[in-house]
Tab-separated table of C-alpha atoms and ligand atoms in Angstrom:
chain	number	residue	atom	x	y	z
N	1	MET	CA	8.730	14.430	9.936
N	2	THR	CA	7.201	12.430	7.304
N	3	MET	CA	5.358	14.177	4.736
N	4	ILE	CA	1.836	12.917	3.698
N	5	LEU	CA	1.560	14.141	-0.024
N	6	PRO	CA	-1.355	14.424	-2.392
N	7	GLY	CA	-0.846	11.937	-5.421
N	8	THR	CA	-0.001	14.858	-7.908
N	9	ASP	CA	2.272	14.313	-10.634
N	10	GLN	CA	4.903	16.595	-8.838
N	11	ALA	CA	4.730	14.561	-5.842
N	12	ILE	CA	5.187	11.371	-7.463
N	13	THR	CA	8.007	12.552	-9.324
N	14	SER	CA	9.659	13.659	-5.982
N	15	ALA	CA	8.713	10.163	-4.632
N	16	ALA	CA	10.373	8.239	-7.360
N	17	GLU	CA	13.566	10.347	-6.798
N	18	LEU	CA	13.475	9.139	-3.297
N	19	LEU	CA	13.215	5.397	-4.085
N	20	LYS	CA	15.937	5.811	-6.693
N	21	ALA	CA	18.344	7.127	-4.164
N	22	GLY	CA	17.512	4.141	-1.764
N	23	LYS	CA	14.834	5.554	0.337
N	24	LEU	CA	11.520	4.125	1.364
N	25	VAL	CA	8.246	5.508	0.242
N	26	ALA	CA	4.648	4.549	1.196
N	27	PHE	CA	2.256	4.176	-1.850
N	28	PRO	CA	-1.345	3.507	-2.272
N	29	THR	CA	-2.611	0.463	-4.175
N	30	GLU	CA	-5.852	-0.833	-4.609
N	31	THR	CA	-5.536	-3.462	-2.146
N	32	VAL	CA	-3.666	-1.797	0.804
N	33	TYR	CA	-0.805	0.884	1.326
N	34	GLY	CA	2.673	-0.643	0.520
N	35	LEU	CA	6.053	0.428	1.971
N	36	GLY	CA	8.106	0.742	-1.148
N	37	ALA	CA	11.728	0.357	-2.217
N	38	ASP	CA	13.875	-0.294	-5.132
N	39	ALA	CA	13.959	-3.895	-5.510
N	40	THR	CA	17.360	-3.971	-6.994
N	41	ASN	CA	18.916	-2.068	-4.279
N	42	GLU	CA	19.826	-4.698	-1.492
N	43	ALA	CA	20.359	-1.983	1.355
N	44	ALA	CA	17.034	-0.222	0.342
N	45	VAL	CA	15.335	-3.625	0.678
N	46	ARG	CA	16.940	-4.328	4.065
N	47	LYS	CA	15.244	-1.347	5.221
N	48	ILE	CA	11.945	-2.392	4.954
N	49	PHE	CA	12.739	-5.357	7.033
N	50	GLU	CA	14.054	-3.140	9.650
N	51	VAL	CA	11.169	-0.505	9.717
N	52	LYS	CA	8.714	-3.407	9.738
N	53	GLY	CA	10.264	-5.420	12.030
N	54	ARG	CA	9.768	-8.216	9.551
N	55	PRO	CA	11.258	-11.549	9.782
N	56	THR	CA	14.303	-11.652	7.103
N	57	THR	CA	12.640	-15.121	6.328
N	58	ASN	CA	9.554	-13.655	4.808
N	59	PRO	CA	9.884	-12.600	1.286
N	60	LEU	CA	8.369	-9.534	-0.461
N	61	ILE	CA	6.096	-8.780	-3.369
N	62	VAL	CA	7.523	-7.004	-6.150
N	63	HIS	CA	5.419	-4.479	-8.062
N	64	VAL	CA	5.783	-3.908	-11.780
N	65	ARG	CA	4.140	-2.363	-14.708
N	66	SER	CA	3.627	-5.276	-17.152
N	67	ILE	CA	3.898	-8.931	-17.846
N	68	GLU	CA	7.187	-8.340	-19.965
N	69	GLU	CA	8.507	-6.686	-16.910
N	70	MET	CA	7.930	-9.604	-14.913
N	71	GLU	CA	9.804	-11.902	-17.468
N	72	HIS	CA	12.493	-9.396	-17.437
N	73	TYR	CA	12.873	-9.499	-13.326
N	74	ALA	CA	12.405	-13.292	-13.419
N	75	ASP	CA	14.208	-16.108	-14.643
N	76	LEU	CA	11.922	-18.231	-16.226
N	77	ALA	CA	14.478	-20.351	-17.710
N	78	ARG	CA	15.256	-21.809	-14.282
N	79	ALA	CA	11.894	-22.929	-14.226
N	80	LYS	CA	11.132	-27.110	-14.767
N	81	ASP	CA	8.890	-25.893	-17.464
N	82	PRO	CA	9.254	-22.246	-18.677
N	83	GLU	CA	6.946	-22.342	-21.549
N	84	THR	CA	4.125	-23.359	-19.048
N	85	ILE	CA	4.621	-20.409	-16.748
N	86	ARG	CA	5.013	-18.243	-19.806
N	87	HIS	CA	1.544	-19.435	-21.163
N	88	ARG	CA	0.223	-18.983	-17.542
N	89	LEU	CA	1.216	-15.473	-17.062
N	90	ARG	CA	-0.338	-14.591	-20.406
N	91	ALA	CA	-3.633	-16.317	-19.903
N	92	LEU	CA	-3.840	-14.263	-16.351
N	93	SER	CA	-3.221	-10.886	-18.247
N	94	PRO	CA	-7.140	-9.889	-18.066
N	95	LEU	CA	-6.620	-9.969	-14.297
N	96	TRP	CA	-3.812	-7.284	-14.216
N	97	PRO	CA	-3.462	-4.436	-13.303
N	98	GLY	CA	-5.166	-5.984	-10.256
N	99	PRO	CA	-5.162	-7.873	-6.797
N	100	LEU	CA	-3.092	-11.115	-7.850
N	101	SER	CA	0.387	-11.772	-7.049
N	102	VAL	CA	2.262	-14.606	-8.686
N	103	ILE	CA	5.284	-16.634	-7.517
N	104	VAL	CA	7.732	-17.456	-10.325
N	105	PRO	CA	11.560	-18.282	-10.459
N	106	LYS	CA	13.679	-15.029	-9.416
N	107	SER	CA	16.683	-13.774	-11.259
N	108	ASN	CA	19.748	-11.909	-10.024
N	109	ARG	CA	18.458	-8.566	-11.125
N	110	ILE	CA	16.175	-8.420	-8.146
N	111	CYS	CA	18.507	-8.400	-4.800
N	112	ASN	CA	18.433	-11.512	-2.470
N	113	ALA	CA	16.623	-9.744	0.378
N	114	VAL	CA	13.426	-9.483	-1.512
N	115	SER	CA	12.991	-13.255	-1.749
N	116	ALA	CA	14.644	-14.105	1.483
N	117	GLY	CA	17.367	-15.523	-0.125
N	118	GLY	CA	14.840	-18.130	-2.030
N	119	ASP	CA	14.899	-18.589	-5.772
N	120	THR	CA	11.372	-17.748	-6.130
N	121	MET	CA	9.746	-14.549	-5.837
N	122	ALA	CA	6.139	-12.647	-6.206
N	123	PHE	CA	5.188	-9.902	-8.557
N	124	ARG	CA	2.077	-8.085	-9.021
N	125	ILE	CA	0.940	-5.172	-11.362
N	126	PRO	CA	-1.223	-3.128	-8.965
N	127	ARG	CA	-4.130	-1.105	-10.217
N	128	HIS	CA	-4.174	2.242	-8.187
N	129	PRO	CA	-3.420	5.070	-10.625
N	130	VAL	CA	-0.787	6.837	-8.238
N	131	ALA	CA	1.151	3.280	-8.043
N	132	LEU	CA	1.202	2.947	-11.747
N	133	LYS	CA	2.312	6.531	-12.150
N	134	LEU	CA	5.048	5.864	-9.553
N	135	LEU	CA	6.514	2.972	-11.326
N	136	GLU	CA	6.437	4.660	-14.483
N	137	ALA	CA	8.183	7.561	-13.034
N	138	CYS	CA	10.916	5.626	-11.036
N	139	GLN	CA	11.278	2.987	-13.818
N	140	LEU	CA	12.235	0.426	-11.172
N	141	PRO	CA	10.595	-2.698	-9.738
N	142	ILE	CA	9.279	-1.778	-6.357
N	143	ALA	CA	9.292	-4.267	-3.466
N	144	GLY	CA	6.351	-3.411	-1.346
N	145	PRO	CA	5.104	-5.340	1.607
N	146	SER	CA	1.955	-3.784	3.415
N	147	ALA	CA	3.192	-0.501	5.294
N	148	ASN	CA	2.547	-1.701	8.623
N	149	PRO	CA	4.464	-3.103	11.414
N	150	SER	CA	4.757	-6.792	11.201
N	151	MET	CA	1.904	-8.744	12.490
N	152	TYR	CA	-0.231	-5.730	12.564
N	153	ILE	CA	-3.280	-4.764	10.560
N	154	SER	CA	-2.562	-3.812	6.909
N	155	PRO	CA	-3.052	-0.103	6.242
N	156	THR	CA	-6.039	1.173	3.865
N	157	THR	CA	-5.476	4.915	4.382
N	158	ALA	CA	-2.466	7.307	4.111
N	159	GLU	CA	-3.294	8.232	7.494
N	160	HIS	CA	-2.832	4.408	8.653
N	161	VAL	CA	0.444	4.453	7.565
N	162	GLU	CA	1.676	7.467	9.225
N	163	LYS	CA	0.315	6.428	12.495
N	164	SER	CA	1.956	3.341	12.762
N	165	LEU	CA	5.323	3.705	10.644
N	166	GLY	CA	5.457	7.615	10.878
N	167	SER	CA	9.019	8.903	11.016
N	168	ALA	CA	10.450	5.758	9.454
N	169	VAL	CA	9.478	6.661	6.019
N	170	GLU	CA	10.687	9.417	3.814
N	171	CYS	CA	7.237	10.084	2.405
N	172	ILE	CA	3.615	8.650	2.077
N	173	LEU	CA	1.739	9.238	-1.213
N	174	ASP	CA	-1.923	9.858	-0.397
N	175	GLY	CA	-4.214	8.004	-2.882
N	176	GLY	CA	-7.234	8.040	-0.895
N	177	PRO	CA	-8.792	4.867	1.077
N	178	CYS	CA	-7.902	1.443	-0.977
N	179	VAL	CA	-10.949	-0.011	-2.818
N	180	VAL	CA	-10.290	-3.572	-2.055
N	181	GLY	CA	-9.162	-3.166	1.405
N	182	LEU	CA	-7.477	-6.832	1.445
N	183	GLU	CA	-4.119	-7.922	0.528
N	184	SER	CA	-3.889	-9.404	-2.817
N	185	THR	CA	-4.215	-12.993	-3.824
N	186	VAL	CA	-0.914	-14.903	-3.964
N	187	VAL	CA	-0.782	-17.847	-6.281
N	188	SER	CA	2.254	-20.177	-7.016
N	189	LEU	CA	2.961	-20.779	-10.588
N	190	ILE	CA	5.933	-22.761	-9.887
N	191	ASP	CA	4.906	-26.368	-9.869
N	192	ASP	CA	2.806	-28.296	-12.217
N	193	VAL	CA	-0.332	-27.620	-9.960
N	194	VAL	CA	-1.258	-24.027	-9.753
N	195	ARG	CA	-1.842	-23.311	-5.810
N	196	ILE	CA	-3.245	-20.047	-4.174
N	197	LEU	CA	-0.935	-19.516	-1.006
N	198	ARG	CA	-3.263	-16.415	0.089
N	199	PRO	CA	-6.623	-15.864	-0.611
N	200	GLY	CA	-7.726	-12.327	-1.747
N	201	ALA	CA	-10.259	-10.784	-4.051
N	202	ILE	CA	-9.090	-13.194	-6.997
N	203	SER	CA	-11.154	-16.318	-6.321
N	204	ALA	CA	-9.951	-20.037	-7.340
N	205	ASP	CA	-12.896	-20.343	-9.730
N	206	GLU	CA	-11.853	-16.762	-11.376
N	207	LEU	CA	-8.346	-18.278	-11.666
N	208	ARG	CA	-9.391	-21.474	-13.285
N	209	LYS	CA	-11.527	-19.766	-15.696
N	210	HIS	CA	-8.673	-17.836	-16.944
N	211	LEU	CA	-6.028	-20.560	-16.755
N	212	GLY	CA	-8.143	-23.400	-18.104
N	213	CYS	CA	-6.676	-25.838	-15.525
N	214	ASN	CA	-7.097	-26.851	-11.879
N	215	VAL	CA	-6.218	-24.446	-9.073
N	216	GLU	CA	-5.648	-25.786	-5.862
N	217	ASP	CA	-7.563	-23.544	-3.699
N	218	PHE	CA	-6.267	-22.027	-0.296
N	219	LYS	CA	-6.261	-24.775	2.513
N	220	PRO	CA	-7.293	-22.721	5.872
N	221	GLY	CA	-5.034	-23.961	8.661
N	222	VAL	CA	-2.311	-25.738	6.714
N	223	MET	CA	0.416	-23.028	6.920
N	224	THR	CA	1.148	-22.535	10.542
N	225	SER	CA	4.260	-21.389	12.166
N	226	ASP	CA	4.575	-25.293	12.983
N	227	THR	CA	4.286	-26.420	9.352
N	228	LYS	CA	8.071	-26.796	7.756
N	229	PRO	CA	8.913	-25.684	5.360
N	230	LEU	CA	6.395	-22.868	5.158
N	231	LEU	CA	4.808	-22.567	1.593
N	232	SER	CA	4.407	-18.920	2.142
N	233	PRO	CA	6.340	-17.661	5.056
N	234	GLY	CA	3.776	-14.616	5.476
N	235	LEU	CA	1.026	-16.834	6.386
N	236	LEU	CA	1.426	-17.379	10.121
N	237	ALA	CA	-1.517	-18.565	12.143
N	238	LYS	CA	-1.628	-15.135	14.102
N	239	HIS	CA	-1.385	-12.254	11.840
N	240	TYR	CA	-3.062	-8.952	11.025
N	241	SER	CA	-3.892	-8.855	14.864
N	242	PRO	CA	-5.093	-5.414	16.768
N	243	THR	CA	-3.640	-5.300	20.037
N	244	THR	CA	-7.116	-5.488	21.752
N	245	PRO	CA	-8.426	-9.467	22.019
N	246	VAL	CA	-10.503	-10.177	18.966
N	247	VAL	CA	-13.213	-13.018	19.097
N	248	LEU	CA	-15.403	-14.091	16.134
N	249	ARG	CA	-19.154	-13.928	16.740
N	250	ASP	CA	-19.695	-17.487	16.551
N	251	ARG	CA	-16.936	-18.272	19.395
N	252	LEU	CA	-18.582	-15.551	21.841
N	253	ALA	CA	-20.061	-18.467	23.829
N	254	SER	CA	-16.783	-19.932	24.724
N	255	ILE	CA	-16.014	-16.553	26.850
N	256	GLY	CA	-17.328	-17.309	30.228
N	257	ASN	CA	-17.424	-13.621	31.734
N	258	LEU	CA	-17.752	-11.048	29.216
N	259	PRO	CA	-15.425	-7.796	30.105
N	260	SER	CA	-16.351	-4.382	30.161
N	261	ARG	CA	-15.900	-2.006	27.265
N	262	ILE	CA	-16.668	-4.452	24.301
N	263	GLY	CA	-16.679	-2.974	20.720
N	264	VAL	CA	-18.521	-5.015	18.021
N	265	ILE	CA	-18.031	-5.332	14.100
N	266	LEU	CA	-20.910	-6.123	12.489
N	267	PHE	CA	-21.170	-7.047	8.728
N	268	ASN	CA	-24.550	-5.686	7.829
N	269	ASP	CA	-27.374	-4.361	9.820
N	270	HIS	CA	-28.374	-7.258	12.356
N	271	SER	CA	-28.274	-6.902	16.081
N	272	ALA	CA	-25.128	-7.008	18.181
N	273	PRO	CA	-24.664	-10.387	19.933
N	274	CYS	CA	-23.788	-8.981	23.184
N	275	GLU	CA	-23.695	-5.363	24.921
N	276	ALA	CA	-21.411	-2.984	22.910
N	277	LEU	CA	-19.686	0.511	23.941
N	278	ILE	CA	-19.193	0.984	20.032
N	279	THR	CA	-20.814	-0.893	17.073
N	280	ARG	CA	-19.686	-0.595	13.552
N	281	VAL	CA	-21.577	-1.676	10.757
N	282	LEU	CA	-19.607	-2.541	7.355
N	283	SER	CA	-22.054	-2.749	5.028
N	284	ASP	CA	-25.686	-1.684	5.410
N	285	ALA	CA	-26.652	-4.019	2.330
N	286	GLY	CA	-24.305	-6.990	3.565
N	287	ASN	CA	-21.949	-6.635	0.344
N	288	LEU	CA	-18.959	-8.364	0.597
N	289	GLU	CA	-16.763	-6.130	-1.339
N	290	GLU	CA	-17.934	-3.255	0.868
N	291	ILE	CA	-17.290	-5.390	4.092
N	292	ALA	CA	-13.737	-6.166	2.810
N	293	THR	CA	-13.237	-2.309	1.944
N	294	ASN	CA	-14.117	-1.021	5.161
N	295	LEU	CA	-12.817	-4.042	7.569
N	296	PHE	CA	-9.338	-3.212	8.433
N	297	ALA	CA	-10.070	0.690	9.049
N	298	ALA	CA	-12.700	-0.599	11.562
N	299	LEU	CA	-10.527	-3.091	13.220
N	300	ARG	CA	-7.935	-0.100	13.542
N	301	GLU	CA	-10.502	2.381	14.832
N	302	LEU	CA	-11.804	0.016	17.604
N	303	ASP	CA	-8.082	-1.099	18.524
N	304	GLU	CA	-7.457	2.520	19.216
N	305	ALA	CA	-10.747	2.779	21.518
N	306	ASN	CA	-9.566	1.384	24.790
N	307	LEU	CA	-11.536	-1.665	24.628
N	308	ASN	CA	-11.123	-4.957	26.238
N	309	LEU	CA	-12.602	-7.083	23.404
N	310	ILE	CA	-13.495	-6.589	19.911
N	311	VAL	CA	-16.256	-9.130	18.632
N	312	VAL	CA	-16.263	-9.421	14.944
N	313	ASP	CA	-19.080	-10.879	12.768
N	314	THR	CA	-18.444	-13.764	10.454
N	315	CYS	CA	-19.702	-14.872	6.879
N	316	GLU	CA	-19.603	-18.111	4.627
N	317	PRO	CA	-16.081	-18.633	3.689
N	318	VAL	CA	-16.668	-18.626	0.058
N	319	GLY	CA	-15.264	-16.255	-2.835
N	320	LEU	CA	-14.165	-12.975	-1.143
N	321	GLY	CA	-15.936	-14.335	1.714
N	322	ALA	CA	-12.831	-16.801	2.357
N	323	ALA	CA	-10.589	-14.007	2.109
N	324	ILE	CA	-12.382	-11.876	4.533
N	325	MET	CA	-12.240	-15.096	7.178
N	326	ASP	CA	-8.931	-16.082	6.587
N	327	ARG	CA	-7.931	-12.497	8.018
N	328	LEU	CA	-10.217	-12.869	10.597
N	329	ILE	CA	-9.538	-16.211	11.975
N	330	ARG	CA	-5.559	-14.855	12.025
N	331	ALA	CA	-6.776	-11.654	13.804
N	332	SER	CA	-8.273	-13.744	16.434
N	333	ALA	CA	-5.674	-16.434	16.557
N	334	PRO	CA	-4.607	-16.721	20.420
I	401	TXA	O1	-1.907	-6.451	-1.971
I	401	TXA	C1	-0.430	-6.934	-1.673
I	401	TXA	O2	-0.184	-8.037	-1.955
I	401	TXA	C2	0.119	-5.824	-0.768
I	401	TXA	C3	0.250	-4.536	-1.617
I	401	TXA	C4	1.048	-3.303	-1.022
I	401	TXA	O3	0.806	-4.963	-3.029
I	401	TXA	N1	1.560	-6.299	-0.296
I	401	TXA	C5	1.249	-7.399	0.601
I	401	TXA	O4	2.738	-7.864	1.064
I	401	TXA	O5	0.342	-7.862	1.136
I	401	TXA	P1	3.115	-8.388	2.188
I	401	TXA	O6	4.697	-8.451	2.244
I	401	TXA	O7	2.383	-7.905	3.514
I	401	TXA	O8	2.588	-9.994	2.006
I	401	TXA	C6	3.655	-10.708	0.900
I	401	TXA	C7	3.034	-12.086	1.032
I	401	TXA	C8	3.585	-12.957	2.370
I	401	TXA	O9	2.669	-13.687	2.909
I	401	TXA	C9	4.657	-13.721	1.484
I	401	TXA	O10	5.098	-14.774	2.587
I	401	TXA	C10	4.128	-13.809	0.335
I	401	TXA	O11	3.484	-12.723	-0.084
I	401	TXA	N2	5.427	-14.128	-0.551
I	401	TXA	C11	6.204	-13.321	-1.242
I	401	TXA	N3	7.296	-14.029	-2.098
I	401	TXA	C12	6.879	-15.381	-1.853
I	401	TXA	C13	7.752	-16.393	-2.223
I	401	TXA	N4	8.736	-16.345	-3.154
I	401	TXA	N5	7.163	-17.836	-1.868
I	401	TXA	C14	5.972	-17.774	-1.322
I	401	TXA	N6	5.225	-16.677	-0.694
I	401	TXA	C15	5.712	-15.308	-0.890
I	402	MG	MG1	1.592	-7.712	5.152
């Protein structure tokens, strides 16, 4: 039986011991809950892939406490231009701890399963105090994808983790609902051009401001399963999907006969586009941060309501709106 433990110092110490013993621990971050394992322990990291049903070709993000730790576990000397990467990491320091993951050259201090055998890897410093205390207590880099079965919606509460991964994790640390609610922005620092591989709460503009260089924004649609090689293997066209079919509000007209039992997720307090059994409004004020925070919990709730269709609102794909629409386009992909 999996234990949900409150994020007390005592529980964090026990969770750290489990990680050191090669076990899996789910932990809160400010973005979504992560499924953690010791990133230096190949057998422990392999368990993550097993439990999630994740293709072993899809690399994981490693959580650390500082830029110094990133530099220790990376191998910047293998980069074409190590000094530029070092400089970029320093320039991004005001954004950490926070919802930003960077891709850099990997060292053999991190096991190969983390990078799916590749020679680059992703790092981030999470902002949630429980995640930071866990990193401190175990003194290990923690490999941590979102704590959901592969392809399903990322968890934003401890209960979400319990429901979908339940018995497969040794313990779940409860840090309350995640405040950001969407997975981190993933940005590659490997090439001359800094490139966003997954949009998140940190926008291209924010990155440009700190880096003082051009940042290639995420291009929707370029990373599909047909694009080889994938720039970021996790970004398949269909992802983050509920079991119930999802349609975006502006595509509703393309469905001829609407089924019975429809659920509607609205971004703000305007009227539903069709008759609905359940309606959820994510933010009365239409605030994008609040919409992002509440989105995944609403998708999960409606997915469990035995509906035939979930209709979801849309917004301008700008800034955080781009990250929200990215997740929804994947959730509604055929
Ligand atoms: O907010 C987050 O990032 C959460 C929390 C738990 O930190 N984690 C998360 O991990 O979303 P995951 O595994 O669900 O997503 C990691 C993404 C995937 O799209 C993966 O393909 C990409 O990061 N990624 C990891 N390493 C990479 C690499 N070396 N090159 C390109 N993409 C990489
Ligand atoms: Mg994920």
